[in-house]
Coordinates of C-alpha atoms (C1' of nucleotides) in Angstrom, one line a residue:
Chain U
M624 CA 20.8 64.6 51.3
K625 CA 19.2 64.8 48.8
S626 CA 16.2 67.5 47.9
P627 CA 13.3 65.8 48.7
S628 CA 11.4 64.3 45.5
P629 CA 8.6 67.6 44.8
T630 CA 5.6 65.8 44.2
P631 CA 5.9 62.6 45.7
N632 CA 2.6 60.9 44.9
F633 CA 3.3 59.6 41.5
A634 CA 1.7 57.0 41.0
P635 CA 3.2 53.4 42.0
I636 CA 5.1 51.6 39.2
K637 CA 3.4 48.3 39.0
T638 CA 5.2 45.8 36.6
Q639 CA 2.8 44.5 35.5
R640 CA 3.3 40.7 34.4
A641 CA 1.9 38.9 32.1
F642 CA -0.4 36.4 33.5
E643 CA -1.7 39.0 35.8
V644 CA -3.2 40.9 32.7
I645 CA -4.9 38.1 31.3
C646 CA -6.0 37.7 34.8
E647 CA -7.9 41.0 34.9
Q648 CA -8.8 40.6 31.5
I649 CA -10.8 37.0 32.2
R650 CA -11.9 38.7 35.9
A651 CA -13.3 41.7 34.2
Q652 CA -15.3 39.3 30.9
L653 CA -16.7 37.5 34.7
A654 CA -17.5 41.2 36.4
S655 CA -19.3 42.7 33.5
G656 CA -20.8 39.7 33.2
T657 CA -20.2 38.5 29.3
L658 CA -18.2 34.9 31.0
K659 CA -20.5 33.9 33.3
T660 CA -20.6 30.2 35.3
G661 CA -20.5 26.8 32.4
D662 CA -19.4 29.0 29.8
K663 CA -15.3 27.4 27.9
L664 CA -13.0 29.3 27.0
P665 CA -10.4 28.6 23.8
A666 CA -8.1 26.2 24.1
E667 CA -4.7 27.2 26.1
R668 CA -3.1 26.9 22.1
E669 CA -5.8 29.6 21.1
L670 CA -6.3 31.7 23.9
A671 CA -2.8 32.2 23.5
A672 CA -2.5 33.2 20.4
E673 CA -5.7 35.8 21.2
F674 CA -3.9 36.8 23.9
Q675 CA -0.3 37.1 22.0
V676 CA 1.2 35.6 25.1
S677 CA 3.0 32.0 25.3
R678 CA 1.6 28.6 26.2
S679 CA 3.7 29.4 29.3
A680 CA 2.0 32.5 30.2
L681 CA -1.4 32.5 29.8
R682 CA -1.1 28.6 32.2
E683 CA 0.4 30.2 35.1
A684 CA -2.5 33.0 34.1
L685 CA -5.2 30.1 33.3
R686 CA -3.6 28.0 37.0
S687 CA -3.9 31.3 39.3
L688 CA -7.4 31.1 38.7
E689 CA -8.1 27.6 39.1
V690 CA -6.8 27.7 42.6
A691 CA -9.3 31.1 43.3
G692 CA -12.0 28.8 42.0
I693 CA -13.4 30.5 39.3
I694 CA -12.0 28.3 36.9
R695 CA -12.4 24.2 36.4
N696 CA -9.4 22.3 33.8
V697 CA -10.4 19.1 32.1
K698 CA -8.3 17.3 30.4
G699 CA -9.3 15.4 26.3
V700 CA -10.5 16.7 23.5
K701 CA -14.1 18.9 24.4
G702 CA -12.2 19.8 27.3
G703 CA -10.9 22.8 28.4
A704 CA -11.5 25.4 31.3
F705 CA -14.5 26.2 32.0
I706 CA -16.5 28.8 34.9
Q707 CA -17.1 26.9 38.0
S708 CA -19.7 28.1 39.6
A709 CA -19.8 29.3 42.5
E710 CA -17.7 27.0 45.8
P711 CA -17.3 28.9 49.2
D712 CA -14.1 26.1 49.8
R713 CA -11.6 28.6 48.2
I714 CA -12.3 31.2 50.7
V715 CA -11.6 28.9 53.7
Q716 CA -8.6 28.1 51.8
A717 CA -7.6 31.3 51.7
M718 CA -9.1 31.9 55.8
Q719 CA -6.8 28.5 56.3
D720 CA -3.6 30.4 55.0
Y721 CA -4.2 33.2 56.4
V722 CA -4.1 31.9 59.4
H723 CA -0.8 29.2 59.3
L724 CA 1.0 32.3 58.4
G725 CA -0.3 35.5 60.3
N726 CA -1.2 35.8 64.4
I727 CA -4.7 35.1 64.9
S728 CA -4.9 34.1 68.4
L729 CA -7.4 31.4 69.5
D730 CA -9.2 33.5 71.2
E731 CA -9.8 35.1 68.9
L732 CA -10.9 32.5 66.5
T733 CA -13.3 31.9 70.0
E734 CA -15.0 34.8 70.2
A735 CA -15.3 35.6 65.7
R736 CA -17.2 32.3 66.4
L737 CA -19.2 32.9 69.2
A738 CA -20.7 36.2 68.1
T739 CA -21.4 34.6 65.0
Q740 CA -23.2 31.9 66.5
D741 CA -25.0 33.7 68.2
I742 CA -26.2 35.0 65.3
I743 CA -26.9 32.1 63.8
V744 CA -28.8 30.2 65.5
R745 CA -31.1 33.6 66.4
L746 CA -31.7 34.1 62.6
A747 CA -32.3 30.6 61.7
C748 CA -34.6 30.5 64.9
A749 CA -36.9 32.5 63.3
R750 CA -36.7 30.9 60.3
A751 CA -35.9 26.9 60.3
S752 CA -38.4 24.6 58.2
E753 CA -40.0 21.4 59.7
A754 CA -37.0 20.0 57.4
D755 CA -34.5 21.8 58.7
L756 CA -34.9 20.9 62.1
A757 CA -35.4 17.0 61.0
E758 CA -32.8 17.3 59.3
L759 CA -31.4 18.5 62.1
E760 CA -31.7 15.8 64.5
A761 CA -31.3 13.0 62.2
I762 CA -28.0 14.5 61.7
A763 CA -26.9 13.7 66.0
E764 CA -28.5 11.2 65.9
R765 CA -26.1 9.3 63.1
T766 CA -22.9 11.5 64.9
R767 CA -23.8 8.2 67.5
Q768 CA -23.7 5.7 66.1
E769 CA -20.1 6.7 64.0
T770 CA -17.0 6.0 65.6
S771 CA -13.8 7.4 64.4
V772 CA -12.9 10.6 65.1
E773 CA -13.3 11.8 61.4
A774 CA -16.6 10.7 61.0
R775 CA -17.9 12.5 63.7
Y776 CA -16.3 15.8 63.2
E777 CA -17.9 15.3 59.5
C778 CA -21.1 15.1 60.6
A779 CA -21.4 18.2 63.0
A780 CA -19.3 20.1 60.3
A781 CA -22.5 18.7 58.7
Y782 CA -24.9 19.7 61.3
Y783 CA -22.8 23.3 61.5
R784 CA -23.4 23.5 58.0
V785 CA -27.1 22.4 57.8
L786 CA -27.9 24.9 61.4
A787 CA -26.4 27.8 58.9
R788 CA -27.8 27.5 56.2
A789 CA -31.5 27.7 58.2
T790 CA -30.1 31.4 58.5
R791 CA -31.4 31.2 54.4
N792 CA -28.2 33.3 54.1
R793 CA -25.3 31.5 52.0
M794 CA -22.5 34.0 53.9
F795 CA -23.3 32.8 57.1
G796 CA -22.2 29.7 55.5
I797 CA -18.5 31.1 54.6
F798 CA -18.1 32.6 58.2
V799 CA -18.8 29.0 59.4
D800 CA -16.8 26.7 57.0
S801 CA -14.0 28.9 57.7
L802 CA -13.9 29.2 61.1
S803 CA -14.4 25.1 61.8
A804 CA -12.4 24.7 59.2
I805 CA -9.8 27.0 60.8
L806 CA -10.6 25.7 64.4
H807 CA -10.8 21.3 63.4
E808 CA -7.1 21.5 63.5
F809 CA -6.8 20.9 66.8
V810 CA -10.2 19.3 68.5
Q811 CA -8.2 16.6 68.5
G812 CA -7.0 15.8 72.4
P813 CA -6.7 12.6 74.4
D814 CA -10.6 13.0 76.5
Y815 CA -12.5 14.3 73.0
E816 CA -14.3 11.2 73.1
T817 CA -15.5 11.9 76.6
L818 CA -16.4 15.3 75.3
Q819 CA -18.7 13.8 72.5
E820 CA -21.1 12.2 73.7
T821 CA -21.3 16.0 76.0
L822 CA -21.5 17.8 72.3
I823 CA -24.2 15.4 70.7
D824 CA -26.5 15.9 73.4
S825 CA -25.9 20.0 73.2
R826 CA -27.0 19.6 70.0
F827 CA -30.7 17.6 70.3
K828 CA -31.6 19.8 73.1
L829 CA -30.7 23.3 70.2
V830 CA -32.4 21.3 67.9
R831 CA -35.8 21.4 70.7
H832 CA -35.0 25.2 71.3
L833 CA -34.8 25.6 68.0
R834 CA -38.6 24.3 68.0
A835 CA -40.5 26.1 70.8
R836 CA -38.9 28.9 69.3
D837 CA -37.4 30.0 72.1
A838 CA -34.0 32.1 70.3
D839 CA -32.3 32.9 74.2
A840 CA -32.0 29.4 75.6
A841 CA -30.7 28.6 71.8
A842 CA -28.7 30.8 71.7
A843 CA -28.0 30.4 75.4
E844 CA -27.3 26.3 74.7
M845 CA -25.3 27.0 71.8
R846 CA -22.4 29.2 73.4
K847 CA -22.3 27.3 75.9
H848 CA -20.8 24.5 73.3
L849 CA -18.7 26.6 72.1
E850 CA -17.0 26.9 75.3
R851 CA -17.1 23.9 75.9
V852 CA -15.0 23.4 73.6
H853 CA -13.4 26.5 73.5
R854 CA -12.3 25.3 77.7
H855 CA -11.2 21.4 75.8
V856 CA -8.6 22.5 72.9
R857 CA -7.0 25.4 75.5
K858 CA -6.2 22.6 77.7
N859 CA -4.8 20.4 75.4
L860 CA -2.9 23.4 74.3
K861 CA -1.5 23.5 77.2
A862 CA -0.9 20.4 77.2
Q863 CA 0.9 19.1 74.5
G864 CA 2.3 22.6 75.1
A865 CA 5.5 22.9 72.2
S866 CA 4.3 20.7 69.7
T867 CA 4.7 22.0 66.0
K868 CA 1.3 21.2 65.8
T869 CA -0.1 24.0 68.8
R870 CA 2.6 26.5 68.3
K871 CA 1.2 28.1 65.8
I872 CA -2.3 29.6 66.8
P873 CA -1.0 31.4 70.5
T874 CA -3.3 31.0 72.8
Chain A
M4 CA -29.0 -2.9 33.5
K5 CA -25.9 -4.3 35.1
S6 CA -25.6 -5.2 38.5
P7 CA -24.7 -2.1 40.5
S8 CA -21.3 -1.7 42.2
P9 CA -21.4 -4.2 45.1
T10 CA -19.3 -1.1 47.7
P11 CA -19.7 2.4 45.9
N12 CA -17.8 3.4 48.2
F13 CA -13.9 3.5 47.3
A14 CA -12.4 6.3 46.7
P15 CA -12.4 8.7 44.6
I16 CA -9.8 8.3 42.2
K17 CA -7.7 11.9 41.3
T18 CA -4.9 12.7 39.6
Q19 CA -2.5 14.3 41.1
R20 CA -1.1 16.4 39.2
A21 CA 2.3 18.1 39.9
F22 CA 2.2 21.7 41.2
E23 CA -0.8 20.3 42.8
V24 CA 1.5 18.0 45.0
I25 CA 4.2 20.4 45.2
C26 CA 2.2 23.1 46.8
E27 CA 1.1 20.7 49.5
Q28 CA 4.2 19.7 50.1
I29 CA 4.9 23.7 51.1
R30 CA 2.8 24.3 52.2
A31 CA 2.9 21.2 53.9
Q32 CA 6.4 22.8 55.9
L33 CA 4.5 25.9 56.3
A34 CA 2.0 24.7 58.6
S35 CA 4.0 22.2 61.5
G36 CA 6.4 25.4 61.0
T37 CA 9.5 24.2 59.3
L38 CA 9.1 27.5 56.7
K39 CA 7.4 31.2 58.0
T40 CA 7.6 34.1 57.9
G41 CA 11.1 36.2 55.6
D42 CA 12.2 32.4 55.1
K43 CA 13.3 32.7 51.2
L44 CA 12.3 29.1 49.4
P45 CA 15.2 27.9 46.1
A46 CA 15.7 29.5 43.4
E47 CA 13.4 27.9 41.0
R48 CA 15.5 25.7 38.6
E49 CA 17.0 24.7 41.9
L50 CA 13.6 23.7 43.1
A51 CA 12.8 22.3 40.8
A52 CA 15.6 20.2 40.5
E53 CA 14.5 19.1 44.1
F54 CA 11.1 18.3 43.4
Q55 CA 12.4 16.3 40.0
V56 CA 10.0 18.6 37.9
S57 CA 10.1 20.9 35.1
R58 CA 10.7 24.4 35.7
S59 CA 7.5 24.8 34.2
A60 CA 5.6 22.8 36.4
L61 CA 7.3 24.4 39.4
R62 CA 6.2 27.5 38.2
E63 CA 2.5 27.3 38.8
A64 CA 3.2 25.7 42.0
L65 CA 5.0 29.2 42.5
R66 CA 2.2 31.0 41.1
S67 CA -0.3 29.5 43.0
L68 CA 0.7 30.2 46.0
E69 CA 1.8 33.9 44.9
V70 CA -2.1 33.6 44.1
A71 CA -2.8 32.7 47.6
G72 CA -0.8 35.1 49.0
I73 CA 1.5 32.8 50.4
I74 CA 5.1 34.2 48.9
R75 CA 6.4 36.9 46.7
N76 CA 8.6 36.3 44.4
V77 CA 10.7 38.8 43.6
K78 CA 13.4 39.2 40.4
G79 CA 16.4 39.6 40.5
V80 CA 19.9 38.3 42.7
K81 CA 19.1 37.8 45.7
G82 CA 15.5 37.6 44.3
G83 CA 13.4 34.3 44.8
A84 CA 10.3 33.3 46.3
F85 CA 9.3 34.7 50.0
I86 CA 7.3 33.7 52.5
Q87 CA 4.8 36.5 53.0
S88 CA 3.7 38.1 56.0
A89 CA 0.0 37.2 56.5
E90 CA -2.3 39.9 54.6
P91 CA -6.2 40.0 54.7
D92 CA -6.1 40.3 50.6
R93 CA -6.7 37.2 50.0
I94 CA -9.8 36.5 52.0
V95 CA -10.5 39.6 50.0
Q96 CA -10.2 38.9 46.3
A97 CA -12.0 34.8 47.3
M98 CA -15.0 36.0 49.1
Q99 CA -15.5 38.9 45.5
D100 CA -14.8 36.0 43.0
Y101 CA -16.9 34.5 45.5
V102 CA -19.9 36.8 45.0
H103 CA -19.0 37.2 41.4
L104 CA -20.2 34.1 40.5
G105 CA -22.9 33.6 42.9
N106 CA -25.4 34.6 44.5
I107 CA -25.6 35.6 47.1
S108 CA -27.9 38.5 46.9
L109 CA -27.6 42.4 48.6
D110 CA -30.3 41.1 51.2
E111 CA -28.3 38.7 52.4
L112 CA -25.0 41.0 52.1
T113 CA -26.7 43.8 54.5
E114 CA -28.0 40.8 57.1
A115 CA -24.9 40.2 56.9
R116 CA -23.1 43.3 57.4
L117 CA -25.3 44.8 60.0
A118 CA -25.2 41.0 62.2
T119 CA -21.1 41.6 61.4
Q120 CA -21.6 45.3 62.1
D121 CA -23.3 45.1 65.5
I122 CA -20.9 42.9 67.6
I123 CA -18.0 45.0 66.4
V124 CA -19.7 48.3 67.7
R125 CA -20.4 46.7 71.0
L126 CA -16.8 44.9 71.2
A127 CA -14.8 48.3 69.8
C128 CA -17.0 50.5 72.1
A129 CA -16.2 47.3 75.4
R130 CA -11.9 47.9 73.9
A131 CA -11.6 51.1 71.8
S132 CA -8.8 53.3 73.5
E133 CA -9.3 56.9 73.2
A134 CA -6.1 57.5 70.8
D135 CA -8.4 54.7 68.6
L136 CA -11.8 57.2 69.2
A137 CA -9.7 60.5 68.0
E138 CA -8.3 58.0 64.6
L139 CA -12.3 58.2 64.4
E140 CA -12.9 61.3 64.4
A141 CA -9.6 62.6 62.4
I142 CA -10.4 60.4 59.1
A143 CA -14.3 60.8 59.2
E144 CA -12.3 65.0 59.8
R145 CA -9.9 64.5 56.7
T146 CA -13.0 62.7 54.8
R147 CA -15.3 65.8 54.7
Q148 CA -12.2 67.6 52.9
E149 CA -11.8 65.3 50.0
T150 CA -13.5 65.6 46.9
S151 CA -13.0 63.0 44.9
V152 CA -15.6 60.2 45.4
E153 CA -13.9 57.9 45.2
A154 CA -11.3 59.4 48.4
R155 CA -14.1 59.2 50.0
Y156 CA -14.7 55.9 49.4
E157 CA -11.1 55.4 51.3
C158 CA -11.8 57.3 54.2
A159 CA -14.7 55.3 54.6
A160 CA -13.2 51.9 54.2
A161 CA -10.5 53.6 56.6
Y162 CA -13.2 54.7 59.0
Y163 CA -14.1 50.7 59.5
R164 CA -11.3 49.8 59.3
V165 CA -10.1 51.5 62.3
L166 CA -13.3 50.2 63.9
A167 CA -12.6 46.9 63.6
R168 CA -9.5 47.2 64.4
A169 CA -11.3 48.4 67.8
T170 CA -12.2 44.9 68.5
R171 CA -8.6 43.8 69.3
N172 CA -10.2 41.4 67.0
R173 CA -8.3 40.7 63.3
M174 CA -10.4 38.4 62.4
F175 CA -13.8 41.2 62.9
G176 CA -11.3 43.7 60.3
I177 CA -11.3 40.2 58.1
F178 CA -15.1 40.5 58.1
V179 CA -15.5 44.2 57.0
D180 CA -13.0 44.9 54.4
S181 CA -14.4 41.7 52.2
L182 CA -18.2 42.5 52.8
S183 CA -17.9 46.5 52.3
A184 CA -15.4 45.7 49.5
I185 CA -18.3 44.3 47.8
L186 CA -20.4 46.6 48.3
H187 CA -17.9 49.0 47.5
E188 CA -18.9 48.3 43.9
F189 CA -22.9 49.5 43.8
V190 CA -22.0 52.6 46.1
Q191 CA -22.2 54.4 43.3
G192 CA -24.9 56.3 41.7
P193 CA -27.0 60.0 41.0
D194 CA -27.7 60.8 45.2
Y195 CA -24.4 59.7 46.3
E196 CA -23.4 63.8 46.8
T197 CA -25.7 64.7 48.4
L198 CA -26.0 60.8 50.5
Q199 CA -21.8 61.5 52.7
E200 CA -23.3 64.5 53.9
T201 CA -25.3 62.5 55.9
L202 CA -23.4 59.4 56.1
I203 CA -20.5 61.3 57.8
D204 CA -22.4 63.3 60.6
S205 CA -23.3 59.0 61.4
R206 CA -19.6 58.6 62.3
F207 CA -19.1 61.2 64.5
K208 CA -22.3 60.6 66.4
L209 CA -20.7 57.1 66.7
V210 CA -17.6 58.5 67.6
R211 CA -19.1 60.0 70.6
H212 CA -21.1 57.8 71.7
L213 CA -18.9 55.1 71.0
R214 CA -16.7 57.7 73.6
A215 CA -19.7 58.1 76.2
R216 CA -19.5 54.0 76.3
D217 CA -23.6 53.7 74.6
A218 CA -23.1 50.4 73.6
D219 CA -26.6 50.2 72.3
A220 CA -26.7 53.5 71.5
A221 CA -23.9 53.6 69.4
A222 CA -25.2 49.7 67.6
A223 CA -27.9 52.4 66.3
E224 CA -27.0 54.5 64.9
M225 CA -24.7 52.4 62.4
R226 CA -27.5 50.4 62.4
K227 CA -29.5 53.7 60.4
H228 CA -26.4 53.5 59.1
L229 CA -26.5 51.0 57.5
E230 CA -29.6 50.6 56.0
R231 CA -29.7 54.0 54.7
V232 CA -26.9 52.7 52.1
H233 CA -28.7 49.8 52.1
R234 CA -32.0 51.7 50.7
H235 CA -29.5 54.1 47.9
V236 CA -28.0 50.9 46.9
R237 CA -31.5 49.2 46.6
K238 CA -32.6 52.0 44.9
N239 CA -30.2 52.6 42.2
L240 CA -30.1 48.9 41.7
K241 CA -34.2 49.4 40.2
A242 CA -33.4 52.9 38.7
Q243 CA -30.5 51.3 36.7
G244 CA -32.1 48.4 36.0
A245 CA -30.8 46.4 34.0
S246 CA -27.8 47.0 34.0
T247 CA -24.2 44.9 32.8
K248 CA -22.8 46.3 36.5
T249 CA -26.4 46.1 38.4
R250 CA -27.7 42.7 37.3
K251 CA -24.5 40.6 39.0
I252 CA -25.8 41.3 43.0
P253 CA -30.1 40.3 42.7
T254 CA -32.0 42.5 44.5
Chain Q
dC25 C1' -27.0 -2.7 15.4
dT26 C1' -23.6 -2.6 19.0
dC27 C1' -18.7 -3.2 20.1
dC28 C1' -14.3 -2.3 19.6
dT29 C1' -10.7 0.7 17.4
dT30 C1' -8.4 4.4 16.4
dT31 C1' -8.3 9.6 15.9
dA32 C1' -8.0 14.4 17.6
dA33 C1' -8.1 17.8 20.5
dT34 C1' -6.9 19.0 24.3
dG35 C1' -3.8 19.7 29.1
dG36 C1' -0.1 18.4 32.1
dT37 C1' 4.7 18.5 31.5
dC38 C1' 9.3 19.0 29.6
dC39 C1' 13.1 21.2 28.0
dG40 C1' 16.2 24.9 26.2
dA41 C1' 16.1 29.3 25.4
dC42 C1' 16.7 34.2 26.6
dC43 C1' 15.0 38.9 27.9
dA44 C1' 15.1 42.2 31.9
dT45 C1' 15.7 42.9 36.6
dT46 C1' 18.8 43.5 40.6
dA47 C1' 22.9 43.0 43.5
dT48 C1' 27.6 43.0 44.1
dA49 C1' 31.6 42.9 42.0
dA50 C1' 34.8 45.9 39.0
dT51 C1' 36.8 49.6 37.1
dA52 C1' 37.4 53.8 35.9
dT53 C1' 36.9 59.3 37.1
dT54 C1' 37.2 62.6 40.1
Chain T
dA817 C1' 41.0 57.7 48.4
dA818 C1' 35.9 58.3 47.4
dT819 C1' 33.2 57.9 43.9
dA820 C1' 30.8 57.2 39.6
dT821 C1' 30.4 54.0 36.6
dT822 C1' 30.0 49.6 33.8
dA823 C1' 30.3 44.7 33.7
dT824 C1' 29.4 40.2 36.1
dA825 C1' 26.7 37.7 37.2
dA826 C1' 22.0 35.1 39.4
dT827 C1' 17.2 35.4 39.4
dG828 C1' 12.5 35.5 38.1
dG829 C1' 9.7 36.5 33.4
dT830 C1' 8.9 34.4 28.8
dC831 C1' 9.0 32.1 24.7
dG832 C1' 8.0 28.0 21.3
dG833 C1' 8.2 23.7 20.3
dA834 C1' 8.7 19.6 21.5
dC835 C1' 6.4 14.6 23.8
dC836 C1' 2.3 12.5 26.6
dA837 C1' -2.3 10.6 28.6
dT838 C1' -6.5 11.3 28.7
dT839 C1' -10.9 11.7 26.9
dA840 C1' -14.7 12.2 23.2
dA841 C1' -16.5 11.4 18.9
dA842 C1' -16.1 9.2 14.7
dG843 C1' -14.9 5.1 12.0
dG844 C1' -14.7 0.0 11.4
dA845 C1' -16.1 -5.2 12.8
dG846 C1' -19.3 -8.4 13.6

DNA sequence: CTCCTTTAATGGTCCGACCATTATAATATT
DNA sequence: AATATTATAATGGTCGGACCATTAAAGGAG
């Protein structure tokens, strides 16, 4: 055995690649406020010269920033890379990737959803405006008229997004979007049609509780709803067994 | 005025770029289970030939997947693109970017943190093993011995990560990591040293409540802690005023 | 003045080359 | 024979130049 290294606490040598350095510099300018939403970066060929790297390396950096949702690339003259305004889509995507790669179980998802929705309902109960409530009702009404499963899902997503917005806290919107996007891949199944009617009823009930500012009743209604969905998904997962689509989330 | 378009519900024309198509195909194979953690993609030159695109386009796709945390690129012979195991880092990064770009206020952050930590404490109170509690104590103890601000922050992050892990729900770990990473940029300030002692005491108290399985007391202790930090950050933000660093988060 | 054409800037893609790193095979050394 | 050294080849990282598609603005025709 060799002698152990005397001081094992060296700084980790990290071969920084060109695109990483570029990304860091741009991110730093973003965090410091030098760059802000709406700003336009120089053209690729120009930026490459400025950073003294090839256009390929610069493009990989820009591509990274784009998929991170930080910039938006637009073609044509007067095109270029524009600093994006904040969109939570990337967070949702990242969470979806994490679940696809990882080991989050359906039970964990549901528990997290129960917890966050409980908070959301209670906050919304305290803060929702009459306009919010009316919008919720309108969406629930529209859900009844939609026929396709996909359209109904869109309505459901809109409903919960408005509900989250009523908390006046954008963080909850992100949580909700992430969790429901992940669960969306699993809500289809044989009895989904019949379940839908129950779900829509539940949404009307929830609005009534919110309007009465009865937080406990609203939270209870939400809880019943989520547990219904959970049972539905769980049943379908068991029924379909080893389908490639469902194996991804262990129950 | 021209006649309005008769059917405004056309499908949005979206010029799909090569790298996007590649990303989608690989993500699809991931979701369907064809690709899974540890798998190795063919070499770049080979993959490019298979997709019938240039190496540059393929590399932009791989770069996107890498920054999304889906693959890891390793150099040298026997190198290549390996499907990564799930790491929540990317979600944290995405949330950080969102805050930097966006309009999340400190109050919103704190509220979300209060809500999630309340859940976490209560779940941990019910589920934490003696090993978890001992680890929490050990970390709190170690924090006292550390001197640098950065090392103490690392301890604090470790403490809350272990606490989240004690819920046996990985989702909460993600939430906590994201929120605390964002807040970390703002915890420095003149009185941080003196505050630290109080914070460490609070962590010991919290463990005692958890060991006694007193969820309400534990949640209350956590709440006091978070409010302390919130007041501290808020005060420093006001004191420093229009610093470029602090202007990013409206209070 | 309006409409059409041309033009130039810009991102998207492709190609071919070379460099740096790395695991393996071949060779030299003891 | 065992070990250390060196050569080799595969692979990702970078480079530079070229061409295409798109787009806004300038220029020209009526």
